[in-house]
mmCIF file of C-alpha atoms in Angstrom:
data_model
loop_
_atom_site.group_PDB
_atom_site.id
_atom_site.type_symbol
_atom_site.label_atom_id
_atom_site.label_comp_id
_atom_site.label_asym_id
_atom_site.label_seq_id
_atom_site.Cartn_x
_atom_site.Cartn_y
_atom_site.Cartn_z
ATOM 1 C CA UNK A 242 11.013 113.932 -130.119
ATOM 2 C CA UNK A 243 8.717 112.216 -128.214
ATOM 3 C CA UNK A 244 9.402 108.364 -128.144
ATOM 4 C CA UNK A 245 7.144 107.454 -125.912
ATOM 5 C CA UNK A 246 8.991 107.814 -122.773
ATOM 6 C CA UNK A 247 8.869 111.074 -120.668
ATOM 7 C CA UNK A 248 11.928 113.531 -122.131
ATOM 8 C CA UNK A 249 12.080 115.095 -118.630
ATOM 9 C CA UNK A 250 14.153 112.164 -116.895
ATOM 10 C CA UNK A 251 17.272 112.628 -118.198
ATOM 11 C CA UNK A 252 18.774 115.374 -116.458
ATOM 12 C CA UNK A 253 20.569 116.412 -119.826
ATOM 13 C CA UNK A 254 17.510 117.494 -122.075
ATOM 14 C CA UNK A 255 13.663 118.663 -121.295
ATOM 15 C CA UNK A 256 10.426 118.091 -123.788
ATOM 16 C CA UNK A 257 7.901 121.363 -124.051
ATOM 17 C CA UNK A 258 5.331 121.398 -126.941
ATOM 18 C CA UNK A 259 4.170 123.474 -129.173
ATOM 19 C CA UNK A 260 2.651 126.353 -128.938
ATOM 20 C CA UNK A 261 4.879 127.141 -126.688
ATOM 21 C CA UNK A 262 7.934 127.726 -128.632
ATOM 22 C CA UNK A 263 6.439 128.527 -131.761
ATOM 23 C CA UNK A 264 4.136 130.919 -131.184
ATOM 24 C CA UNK A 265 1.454 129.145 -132.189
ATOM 25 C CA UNK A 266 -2.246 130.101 -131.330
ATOM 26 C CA UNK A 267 -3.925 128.134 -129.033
ATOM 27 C CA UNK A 268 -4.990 124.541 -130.551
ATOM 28 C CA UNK A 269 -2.353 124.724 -133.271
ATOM 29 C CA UNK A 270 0.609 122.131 -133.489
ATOM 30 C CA UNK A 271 -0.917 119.496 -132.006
ATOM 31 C CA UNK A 272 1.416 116.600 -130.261
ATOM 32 C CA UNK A 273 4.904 118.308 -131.964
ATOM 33 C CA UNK A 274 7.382 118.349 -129.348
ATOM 34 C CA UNK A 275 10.555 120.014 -129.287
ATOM 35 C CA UNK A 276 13.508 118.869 -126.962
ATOM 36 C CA UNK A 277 15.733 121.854 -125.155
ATOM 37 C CA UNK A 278 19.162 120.970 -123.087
ATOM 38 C CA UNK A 279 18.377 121.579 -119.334
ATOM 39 C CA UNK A 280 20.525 124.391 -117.890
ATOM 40 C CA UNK A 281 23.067 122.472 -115.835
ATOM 41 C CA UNK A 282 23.669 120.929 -119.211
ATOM 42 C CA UNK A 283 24.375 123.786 -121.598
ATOM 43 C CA UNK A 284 26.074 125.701 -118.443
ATOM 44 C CA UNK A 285 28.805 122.049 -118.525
ATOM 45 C CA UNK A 286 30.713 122.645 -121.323
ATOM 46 C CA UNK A 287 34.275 124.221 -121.361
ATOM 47 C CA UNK A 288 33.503 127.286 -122.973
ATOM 48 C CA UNK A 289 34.836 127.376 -126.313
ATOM 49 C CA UNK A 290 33.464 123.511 -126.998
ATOM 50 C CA UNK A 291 32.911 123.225 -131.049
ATOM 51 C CA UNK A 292 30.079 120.767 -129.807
ATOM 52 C CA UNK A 293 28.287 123.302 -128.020
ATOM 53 C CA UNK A 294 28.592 126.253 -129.907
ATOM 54 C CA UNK A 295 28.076 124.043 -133.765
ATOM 55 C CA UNK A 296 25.383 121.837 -131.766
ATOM 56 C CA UNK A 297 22.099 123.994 -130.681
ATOM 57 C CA UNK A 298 20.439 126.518 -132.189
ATOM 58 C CA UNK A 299 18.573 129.704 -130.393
ATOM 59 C CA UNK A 300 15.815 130.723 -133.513
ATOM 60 C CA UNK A 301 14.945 128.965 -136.808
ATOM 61 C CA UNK A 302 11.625 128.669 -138.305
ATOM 62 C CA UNK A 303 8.324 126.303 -137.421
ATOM 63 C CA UNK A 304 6.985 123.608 -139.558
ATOM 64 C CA UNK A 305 4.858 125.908 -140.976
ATOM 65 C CA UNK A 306 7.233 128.295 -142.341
ATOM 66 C CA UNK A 307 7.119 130.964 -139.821
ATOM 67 C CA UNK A 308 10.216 131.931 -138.234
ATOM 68 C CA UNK A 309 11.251 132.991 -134.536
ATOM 69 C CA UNK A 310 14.044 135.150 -133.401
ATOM 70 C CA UNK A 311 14.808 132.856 -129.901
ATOM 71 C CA UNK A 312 13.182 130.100 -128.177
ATOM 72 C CA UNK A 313 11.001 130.643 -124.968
ATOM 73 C CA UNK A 314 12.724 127.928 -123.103
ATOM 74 C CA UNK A 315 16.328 128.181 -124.877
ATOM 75 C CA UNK A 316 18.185 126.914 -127.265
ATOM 76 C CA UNK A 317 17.168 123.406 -129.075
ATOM 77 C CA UNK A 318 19.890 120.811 -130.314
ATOM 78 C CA UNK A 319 20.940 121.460 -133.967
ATOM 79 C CA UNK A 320 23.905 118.943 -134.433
ATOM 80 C CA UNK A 321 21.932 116.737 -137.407
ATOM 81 C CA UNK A 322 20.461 119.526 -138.836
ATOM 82 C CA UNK A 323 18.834 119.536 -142.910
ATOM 83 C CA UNK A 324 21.120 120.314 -145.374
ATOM 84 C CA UNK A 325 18.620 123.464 -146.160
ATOM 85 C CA UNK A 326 19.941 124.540 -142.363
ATOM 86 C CA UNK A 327 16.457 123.579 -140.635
ATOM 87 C CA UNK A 328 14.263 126.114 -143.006
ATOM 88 C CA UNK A 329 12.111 122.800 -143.389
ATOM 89 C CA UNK A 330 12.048 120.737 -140.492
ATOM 90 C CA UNK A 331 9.150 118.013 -141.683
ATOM 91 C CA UNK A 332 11.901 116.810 -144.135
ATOM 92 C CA UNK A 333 15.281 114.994 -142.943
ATOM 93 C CA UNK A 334 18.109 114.388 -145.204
ATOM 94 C CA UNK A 335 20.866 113.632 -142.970
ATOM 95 C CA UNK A 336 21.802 110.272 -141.311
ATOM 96 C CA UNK A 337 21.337 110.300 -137.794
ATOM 97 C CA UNK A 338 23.780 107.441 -136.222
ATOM 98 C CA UNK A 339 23.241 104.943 -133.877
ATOM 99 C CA UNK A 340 27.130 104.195 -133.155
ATOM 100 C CA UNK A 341 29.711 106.276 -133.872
ATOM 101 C CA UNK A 342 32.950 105.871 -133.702
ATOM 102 C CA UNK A 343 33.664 108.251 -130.823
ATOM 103 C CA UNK A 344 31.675 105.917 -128.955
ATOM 104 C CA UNK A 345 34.006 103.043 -128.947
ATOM 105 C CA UNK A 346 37.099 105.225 -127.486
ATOM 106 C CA UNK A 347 34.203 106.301 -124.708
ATOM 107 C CA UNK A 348 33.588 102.599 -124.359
ATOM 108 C CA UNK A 349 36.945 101.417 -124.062
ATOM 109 C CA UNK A 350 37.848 104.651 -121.542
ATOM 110 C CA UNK A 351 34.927 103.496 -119.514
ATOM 111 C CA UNK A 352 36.116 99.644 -119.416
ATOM 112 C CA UNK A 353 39.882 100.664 -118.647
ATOM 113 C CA UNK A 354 39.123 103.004 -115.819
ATOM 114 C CA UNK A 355 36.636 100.318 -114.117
ATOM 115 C CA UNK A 356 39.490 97.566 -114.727
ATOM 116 C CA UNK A 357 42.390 100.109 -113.303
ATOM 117 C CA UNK A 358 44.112 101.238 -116.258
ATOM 118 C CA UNK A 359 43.577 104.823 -115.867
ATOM 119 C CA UNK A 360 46.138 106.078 -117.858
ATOM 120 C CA UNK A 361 44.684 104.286 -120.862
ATOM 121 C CA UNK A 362 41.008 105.660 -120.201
ATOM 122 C CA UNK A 363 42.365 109.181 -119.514
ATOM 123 C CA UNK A 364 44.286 108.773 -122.940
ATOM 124 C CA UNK A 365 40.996 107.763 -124.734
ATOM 125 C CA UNK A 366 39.157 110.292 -123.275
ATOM 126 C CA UNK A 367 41.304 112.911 -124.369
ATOM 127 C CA UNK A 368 41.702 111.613 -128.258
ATOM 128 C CA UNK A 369 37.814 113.193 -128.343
ATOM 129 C CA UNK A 370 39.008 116.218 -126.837
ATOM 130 C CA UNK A 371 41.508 116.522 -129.701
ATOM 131 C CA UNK A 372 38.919 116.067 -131.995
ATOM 132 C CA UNK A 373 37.098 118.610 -130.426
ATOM 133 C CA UNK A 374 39.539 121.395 -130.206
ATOM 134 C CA UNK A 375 39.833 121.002 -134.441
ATOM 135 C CA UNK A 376 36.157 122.496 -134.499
ATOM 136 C CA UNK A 377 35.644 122.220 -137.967
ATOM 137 C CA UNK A 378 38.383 120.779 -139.174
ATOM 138 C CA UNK A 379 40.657 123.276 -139.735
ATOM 139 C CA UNK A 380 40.335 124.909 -136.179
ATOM 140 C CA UNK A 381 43.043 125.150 -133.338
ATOM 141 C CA UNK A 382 40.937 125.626 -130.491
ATOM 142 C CA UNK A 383 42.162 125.936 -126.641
ATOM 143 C CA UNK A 384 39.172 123.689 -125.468
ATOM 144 C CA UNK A 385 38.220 121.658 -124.318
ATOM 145 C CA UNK A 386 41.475 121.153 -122.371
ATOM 146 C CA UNK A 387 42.679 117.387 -122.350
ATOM 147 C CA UNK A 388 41.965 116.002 -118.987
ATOM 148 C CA UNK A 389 43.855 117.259 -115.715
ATOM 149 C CA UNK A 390 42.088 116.057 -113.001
ATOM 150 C CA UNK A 391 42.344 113.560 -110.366
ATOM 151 C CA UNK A 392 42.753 110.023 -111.639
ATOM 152 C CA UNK A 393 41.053 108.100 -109.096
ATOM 153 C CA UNK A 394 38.608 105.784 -110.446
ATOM 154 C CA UNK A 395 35.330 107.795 -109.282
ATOM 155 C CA UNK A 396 36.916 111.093 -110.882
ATOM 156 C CA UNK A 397 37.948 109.688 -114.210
ATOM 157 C CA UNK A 398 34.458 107.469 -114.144
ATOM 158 C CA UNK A 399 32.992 111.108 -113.614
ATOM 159 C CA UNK A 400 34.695 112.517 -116.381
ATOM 160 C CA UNK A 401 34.279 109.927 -118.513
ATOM 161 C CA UNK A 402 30.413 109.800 -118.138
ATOM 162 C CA UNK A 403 30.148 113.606 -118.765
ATOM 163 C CA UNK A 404 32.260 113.306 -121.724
ATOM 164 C CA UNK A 405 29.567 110.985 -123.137
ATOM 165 C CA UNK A 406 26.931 113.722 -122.165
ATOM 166 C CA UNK A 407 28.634 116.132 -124.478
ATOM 167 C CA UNK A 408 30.061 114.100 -127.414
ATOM 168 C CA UNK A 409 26.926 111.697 -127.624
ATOM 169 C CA UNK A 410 24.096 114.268 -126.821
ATOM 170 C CA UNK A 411 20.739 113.933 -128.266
ATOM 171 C CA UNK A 412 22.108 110.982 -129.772
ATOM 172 C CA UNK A 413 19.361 108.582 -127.143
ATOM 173 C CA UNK A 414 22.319 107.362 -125.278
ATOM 174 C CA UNK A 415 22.024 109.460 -121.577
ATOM 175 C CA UNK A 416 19.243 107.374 -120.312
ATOM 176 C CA UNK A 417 20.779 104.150 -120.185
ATOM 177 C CA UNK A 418 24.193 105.802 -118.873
ATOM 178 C CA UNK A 419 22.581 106.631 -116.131
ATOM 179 C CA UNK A 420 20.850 103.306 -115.179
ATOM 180 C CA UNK A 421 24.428 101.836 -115.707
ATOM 181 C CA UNK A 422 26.430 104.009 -113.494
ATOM 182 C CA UNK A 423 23.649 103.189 -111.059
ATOM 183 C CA UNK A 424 25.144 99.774 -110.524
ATOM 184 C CA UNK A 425 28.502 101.490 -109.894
ATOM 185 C CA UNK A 426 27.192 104.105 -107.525
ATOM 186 C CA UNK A 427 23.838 103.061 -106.049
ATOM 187 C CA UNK A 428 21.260 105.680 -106.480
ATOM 188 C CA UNK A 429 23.097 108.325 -108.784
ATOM 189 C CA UNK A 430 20.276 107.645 -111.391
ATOM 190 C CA UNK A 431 18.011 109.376 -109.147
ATOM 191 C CA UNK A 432 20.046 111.822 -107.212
ATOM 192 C CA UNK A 433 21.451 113.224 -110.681
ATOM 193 C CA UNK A 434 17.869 113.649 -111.883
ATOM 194 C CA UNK A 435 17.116 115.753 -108.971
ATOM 195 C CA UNK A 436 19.859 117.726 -108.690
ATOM 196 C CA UNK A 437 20.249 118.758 -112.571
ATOM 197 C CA UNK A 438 16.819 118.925 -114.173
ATOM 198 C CA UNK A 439 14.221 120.997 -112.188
ATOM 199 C CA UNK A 440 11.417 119.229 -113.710
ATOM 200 C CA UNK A 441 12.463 115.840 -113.285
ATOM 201 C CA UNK A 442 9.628 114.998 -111.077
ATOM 202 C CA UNK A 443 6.542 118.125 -112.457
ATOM 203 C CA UNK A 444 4.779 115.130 -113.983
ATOM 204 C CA UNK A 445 4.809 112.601 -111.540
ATOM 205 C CA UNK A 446 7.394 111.346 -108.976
ATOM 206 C CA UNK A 447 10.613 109.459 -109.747
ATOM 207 C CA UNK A 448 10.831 105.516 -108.567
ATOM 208 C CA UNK A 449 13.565 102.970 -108.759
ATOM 209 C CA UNK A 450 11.301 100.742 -110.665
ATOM 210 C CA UNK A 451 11.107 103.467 -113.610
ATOM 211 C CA UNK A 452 15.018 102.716 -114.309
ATOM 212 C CA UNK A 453 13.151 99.883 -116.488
ATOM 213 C CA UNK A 454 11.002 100.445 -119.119
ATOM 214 C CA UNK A 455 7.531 98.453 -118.587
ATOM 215 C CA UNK A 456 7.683 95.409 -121.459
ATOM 216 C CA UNK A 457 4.350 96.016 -123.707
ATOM 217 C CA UNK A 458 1.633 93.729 -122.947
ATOM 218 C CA UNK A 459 1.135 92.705 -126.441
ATOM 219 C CA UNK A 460 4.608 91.168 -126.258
ATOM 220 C CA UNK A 461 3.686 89.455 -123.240
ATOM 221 C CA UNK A 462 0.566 88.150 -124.598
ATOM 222 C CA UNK A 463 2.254 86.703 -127.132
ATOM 223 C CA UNK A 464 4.651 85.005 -124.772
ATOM 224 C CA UNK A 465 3.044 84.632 -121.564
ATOM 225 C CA UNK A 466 6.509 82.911 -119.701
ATOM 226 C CA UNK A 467 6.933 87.131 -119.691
ATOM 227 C CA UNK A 468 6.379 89.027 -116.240
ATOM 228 C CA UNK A 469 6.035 92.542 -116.428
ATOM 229 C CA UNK A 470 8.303 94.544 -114.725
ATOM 230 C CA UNK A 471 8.021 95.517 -110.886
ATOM 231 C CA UNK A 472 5.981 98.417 -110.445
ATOM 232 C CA UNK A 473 4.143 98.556 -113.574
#
């Protein structure tokens, strides 16, 4: 949970350690981190989204065995939980994946709306939302609701980016969808921090420069045609 980069700039999830959570007494736990969805986030889905309701989880039990009824600060993502349902969370068993295929369709609807095609993007978009509405498998869910909306670029580029947020969440993909639409719409990296995570800026304050990671000086010691980033 914590890669090295701070969890709070994402607007989608925020990073609290222990003992916080867990209940732990004071100097127990030590640099464990747990990762919550902000509330704008949790508050976005259609209501009755199999990805929200089969994706976090509101209690479960610490690495040391002892279990809590809720969370302090809310639910935590559950989507690639152990196949023991989290009762031992030091040990992982499932396959966490790096590209799915519901990625591609969100590629491809992202590409097609940019180049004009909106019908073709809105039709990608709403093969996940099919997917979706099957729950687990044998479900016939009402939502979430194909798309309806306005099909001008910006809307459809809107939709499209927040159906990343919920089919690819936690997955360590919201970070750099937000530097990209950036290009599109100059500034939404930071303005979306802002607005949707409250403690976006508790540790320290946001910068355009911090939309690129700083390159590690050992790697630029080894090759020293590298310049560090601006700002860092």
């Amino acid at each position: 949970t914590n890669s090295g980069k701070d969890a709070r700039t994402s607007s989608v999830f925020q990073l609290f350690y222990y003992p916080r959570d867990w209940g732990f007494d004071v100097g127990e736990g030590g640099g464990w981190g747990l990762i919550h969805p902000t509330d704008w986030f949790l508050a976005s889905y259609q209501a009755g989204d199999y990805r929200k309701d089969a994706g976090y989880i509101s209690g479960g039990c610490s690495v040391s065995g002892r279990c809590v009824a809720a969370f302090a600060d809310g639910p935590m993502p559950f989507k690639y939980r152990n196949s023991d349902g989290g009762a031992n969370w030091t040990k992982g068993d499932v396959d966490v994946p790096l590209y799915r295929f519901a990625e591609a369709y969100l590629l491809n609807a992202e590409a097609q709306n940019e180049l004009g095609n909106t019908a073709e993007a809105i039709r990608n978009l709403n093969v996940l939302r099919a997917r979706a509405r099957q729950g687990t498998g044998a479900e016939r869910r009402a939502s979430p609701a194909g798309y309806a909306g306005p099909t001008d670029r910006a809307s459809v580029r809107e939709a499209v980016y927040m159906e990343r947020a919920w089919e690819l969440a936690f997955e360590g993909k919201r970070w750099y969808d937000l530097v990209r639409r950036d290009t599109e719409e100059p500034g939404y990296w930071m303005t979306s921090l802002r607005s949707h995570d409250p403690n976006s800026e508790t540790l320290r304050p946001l910068a355009t420069f911090k939309k690129r990671f700083p390159i590690p000086s050992a790697q630029i010691n080894v090759n020293p045609a590298l310049t560090q980033n601006p700002g860092y």
